[in-house]
PDB file of C-alpha atoms in Angstrom:
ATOM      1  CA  UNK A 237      74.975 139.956 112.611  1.00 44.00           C
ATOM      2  CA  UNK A 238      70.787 138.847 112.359  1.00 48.00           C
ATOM      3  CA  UNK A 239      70.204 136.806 114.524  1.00 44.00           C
ATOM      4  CA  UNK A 240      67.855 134.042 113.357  1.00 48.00           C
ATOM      5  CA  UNK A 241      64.367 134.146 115.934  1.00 46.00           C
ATOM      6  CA  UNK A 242      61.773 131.676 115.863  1.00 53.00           C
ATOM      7  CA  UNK A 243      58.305 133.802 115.497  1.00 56.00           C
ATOM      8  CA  UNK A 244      54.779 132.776 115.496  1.00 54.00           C
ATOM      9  CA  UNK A 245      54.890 134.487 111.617  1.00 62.00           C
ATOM     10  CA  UNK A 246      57.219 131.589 110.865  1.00 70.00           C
ATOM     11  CA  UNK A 247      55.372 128.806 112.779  1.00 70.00           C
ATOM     12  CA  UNK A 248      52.157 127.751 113.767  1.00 76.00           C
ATOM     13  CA  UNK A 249      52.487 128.676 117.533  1.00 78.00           C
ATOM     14  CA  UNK A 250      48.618 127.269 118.200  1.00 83.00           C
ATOM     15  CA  UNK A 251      48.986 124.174 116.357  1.00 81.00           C
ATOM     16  CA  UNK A 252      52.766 123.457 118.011  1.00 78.00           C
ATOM     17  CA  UNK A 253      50.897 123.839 121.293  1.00 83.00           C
ATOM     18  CA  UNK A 254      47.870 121.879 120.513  1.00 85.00           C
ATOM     19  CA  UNK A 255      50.095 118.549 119.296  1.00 81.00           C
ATOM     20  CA  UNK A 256      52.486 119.059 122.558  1.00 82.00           C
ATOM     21  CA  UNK A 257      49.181 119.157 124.822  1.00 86.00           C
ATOM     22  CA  UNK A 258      47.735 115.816 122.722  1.00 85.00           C
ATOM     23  CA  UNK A 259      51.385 114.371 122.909  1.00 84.00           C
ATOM     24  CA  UNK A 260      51.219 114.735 126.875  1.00 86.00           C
ATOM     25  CA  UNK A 261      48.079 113.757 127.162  1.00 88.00           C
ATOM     26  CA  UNK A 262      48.992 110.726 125.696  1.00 86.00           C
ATOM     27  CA  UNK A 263      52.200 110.032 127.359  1.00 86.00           C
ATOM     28  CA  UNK A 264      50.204 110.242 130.709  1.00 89.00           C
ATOM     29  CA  UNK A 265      47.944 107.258 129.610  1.00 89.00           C
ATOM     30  CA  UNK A 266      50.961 105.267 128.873  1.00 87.00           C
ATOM     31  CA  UNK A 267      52.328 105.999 132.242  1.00 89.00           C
ATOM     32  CA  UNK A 268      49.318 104.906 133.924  1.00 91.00           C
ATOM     33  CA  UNK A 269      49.602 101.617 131.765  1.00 88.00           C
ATOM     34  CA  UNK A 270      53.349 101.244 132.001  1.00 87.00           C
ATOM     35  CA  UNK A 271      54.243 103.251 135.266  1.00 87.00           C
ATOM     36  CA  UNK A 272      57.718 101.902 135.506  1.00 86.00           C
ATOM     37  CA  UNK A 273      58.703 102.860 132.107  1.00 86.00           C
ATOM     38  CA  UNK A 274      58.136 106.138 133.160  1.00 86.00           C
ATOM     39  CA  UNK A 275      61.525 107.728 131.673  1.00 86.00           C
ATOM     40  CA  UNK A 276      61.203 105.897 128.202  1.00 84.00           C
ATOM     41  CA  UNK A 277      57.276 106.954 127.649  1.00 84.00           C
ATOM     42  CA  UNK A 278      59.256 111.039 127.612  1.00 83.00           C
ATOM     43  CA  UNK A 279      61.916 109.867 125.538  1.00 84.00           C
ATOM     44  CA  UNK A 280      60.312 108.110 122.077  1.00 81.00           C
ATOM     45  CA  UNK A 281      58.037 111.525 122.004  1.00 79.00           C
ATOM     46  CA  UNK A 282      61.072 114.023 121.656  1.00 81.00           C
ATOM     47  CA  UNK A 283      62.936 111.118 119.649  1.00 81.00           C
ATOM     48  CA  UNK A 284      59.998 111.457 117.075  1.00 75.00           C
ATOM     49  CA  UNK A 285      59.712 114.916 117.361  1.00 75.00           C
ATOM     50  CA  UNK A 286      63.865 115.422 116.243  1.00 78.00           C
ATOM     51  CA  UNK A 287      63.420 112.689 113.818  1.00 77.00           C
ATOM     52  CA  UNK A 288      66.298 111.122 114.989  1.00 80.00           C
ATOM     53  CA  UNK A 289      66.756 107.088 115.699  1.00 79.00           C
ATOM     54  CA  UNK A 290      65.887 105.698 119.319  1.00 78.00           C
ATOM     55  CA  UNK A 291      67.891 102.667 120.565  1.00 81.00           C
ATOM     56  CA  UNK A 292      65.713 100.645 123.214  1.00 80.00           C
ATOM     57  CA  UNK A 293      67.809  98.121 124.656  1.00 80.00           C
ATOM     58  CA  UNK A 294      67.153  95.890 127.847  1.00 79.00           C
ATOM     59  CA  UNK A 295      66.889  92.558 129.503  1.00 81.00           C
ATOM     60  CA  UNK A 296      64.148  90.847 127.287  1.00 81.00           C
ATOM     61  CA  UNK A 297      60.339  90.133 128.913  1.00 82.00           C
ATOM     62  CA  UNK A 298      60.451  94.035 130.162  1.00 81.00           C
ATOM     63  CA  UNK A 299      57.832  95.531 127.686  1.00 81.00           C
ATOM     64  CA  UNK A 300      59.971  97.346 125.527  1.00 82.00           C
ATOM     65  CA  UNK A 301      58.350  96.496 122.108  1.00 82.00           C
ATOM     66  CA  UNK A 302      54.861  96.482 123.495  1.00 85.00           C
ATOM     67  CA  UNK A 303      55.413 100.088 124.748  1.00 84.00           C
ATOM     68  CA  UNK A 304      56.836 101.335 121.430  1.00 82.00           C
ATOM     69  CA  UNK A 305      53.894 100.152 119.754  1.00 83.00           C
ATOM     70  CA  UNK A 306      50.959 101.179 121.767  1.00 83.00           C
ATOM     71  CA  UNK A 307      52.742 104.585 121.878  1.00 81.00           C
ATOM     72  CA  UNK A 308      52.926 104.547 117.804  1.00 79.00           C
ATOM     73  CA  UNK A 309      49.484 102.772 117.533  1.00 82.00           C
ATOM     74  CA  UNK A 310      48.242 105.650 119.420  1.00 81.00           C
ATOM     75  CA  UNK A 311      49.851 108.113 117.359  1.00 77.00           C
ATOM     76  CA  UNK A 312      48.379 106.438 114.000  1.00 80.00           C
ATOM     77  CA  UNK A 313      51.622 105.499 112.868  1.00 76.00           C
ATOM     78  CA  UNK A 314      51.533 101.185 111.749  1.00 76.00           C
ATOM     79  CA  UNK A 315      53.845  99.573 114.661  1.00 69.00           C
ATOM     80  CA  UNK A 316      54.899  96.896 111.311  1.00 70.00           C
ATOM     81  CA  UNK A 317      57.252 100.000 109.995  1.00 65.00           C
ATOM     82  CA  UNK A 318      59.218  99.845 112.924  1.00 67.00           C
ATOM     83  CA  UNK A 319      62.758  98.499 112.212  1.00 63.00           C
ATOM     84  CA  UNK A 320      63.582  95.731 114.859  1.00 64.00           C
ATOM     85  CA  UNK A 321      66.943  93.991 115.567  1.00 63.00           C
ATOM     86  CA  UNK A 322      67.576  91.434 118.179  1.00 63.00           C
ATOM     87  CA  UNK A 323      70.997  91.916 119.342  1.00 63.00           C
ATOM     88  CA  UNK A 324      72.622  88.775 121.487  1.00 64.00           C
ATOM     89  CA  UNK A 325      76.065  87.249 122.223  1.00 63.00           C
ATOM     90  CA  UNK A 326      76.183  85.641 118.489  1.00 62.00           C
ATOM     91  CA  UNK A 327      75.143  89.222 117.000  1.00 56.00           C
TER      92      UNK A 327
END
């Protein structure tokens, strides 16, 4: 049985490692800005990185949406494509 092996034929090794170096480098800033939010900041990068969905949910007034959208701001990605839902007791 092959075994299927990622290789740097297949991939562009250099420009993997380039984007994860910009996408730290980036994270960092935010941390400096949002240093209790610490744990979140590492999360949305991977969750963009999978393509998969990210559920931020939270007392309101913590700086949830205003992190989300200085991270995708930064990223060049318009912040007015995000999908938002308020959830509350009547939802």
């Amino acid at each position: 049985m092959k075994s299927t092996v990622l290789t740097k034929d297949r991939f562009d090794m250099k420009g993997i490692a380039q984007a994860m170096d910009e996408l730290h480098y980036l994270v960092e800033e935010l941390n400096q800005l949002y240093p209790q939010r610490s744990f979140l900041l590492h999360q949305i990068p991977l969750t963009l990185l999978s393509s998969m969905n990210h559920l931020l949910y939270g007392i309101y007034g913590t700086g949830k949406s205003e992190i989300l959208k200085d991270l995708l701001n930064s990223l060049g990605v318009d912040s007015t494509d995000i999908y938002r839902m308020d959830f509350s007791k009547q939802t």
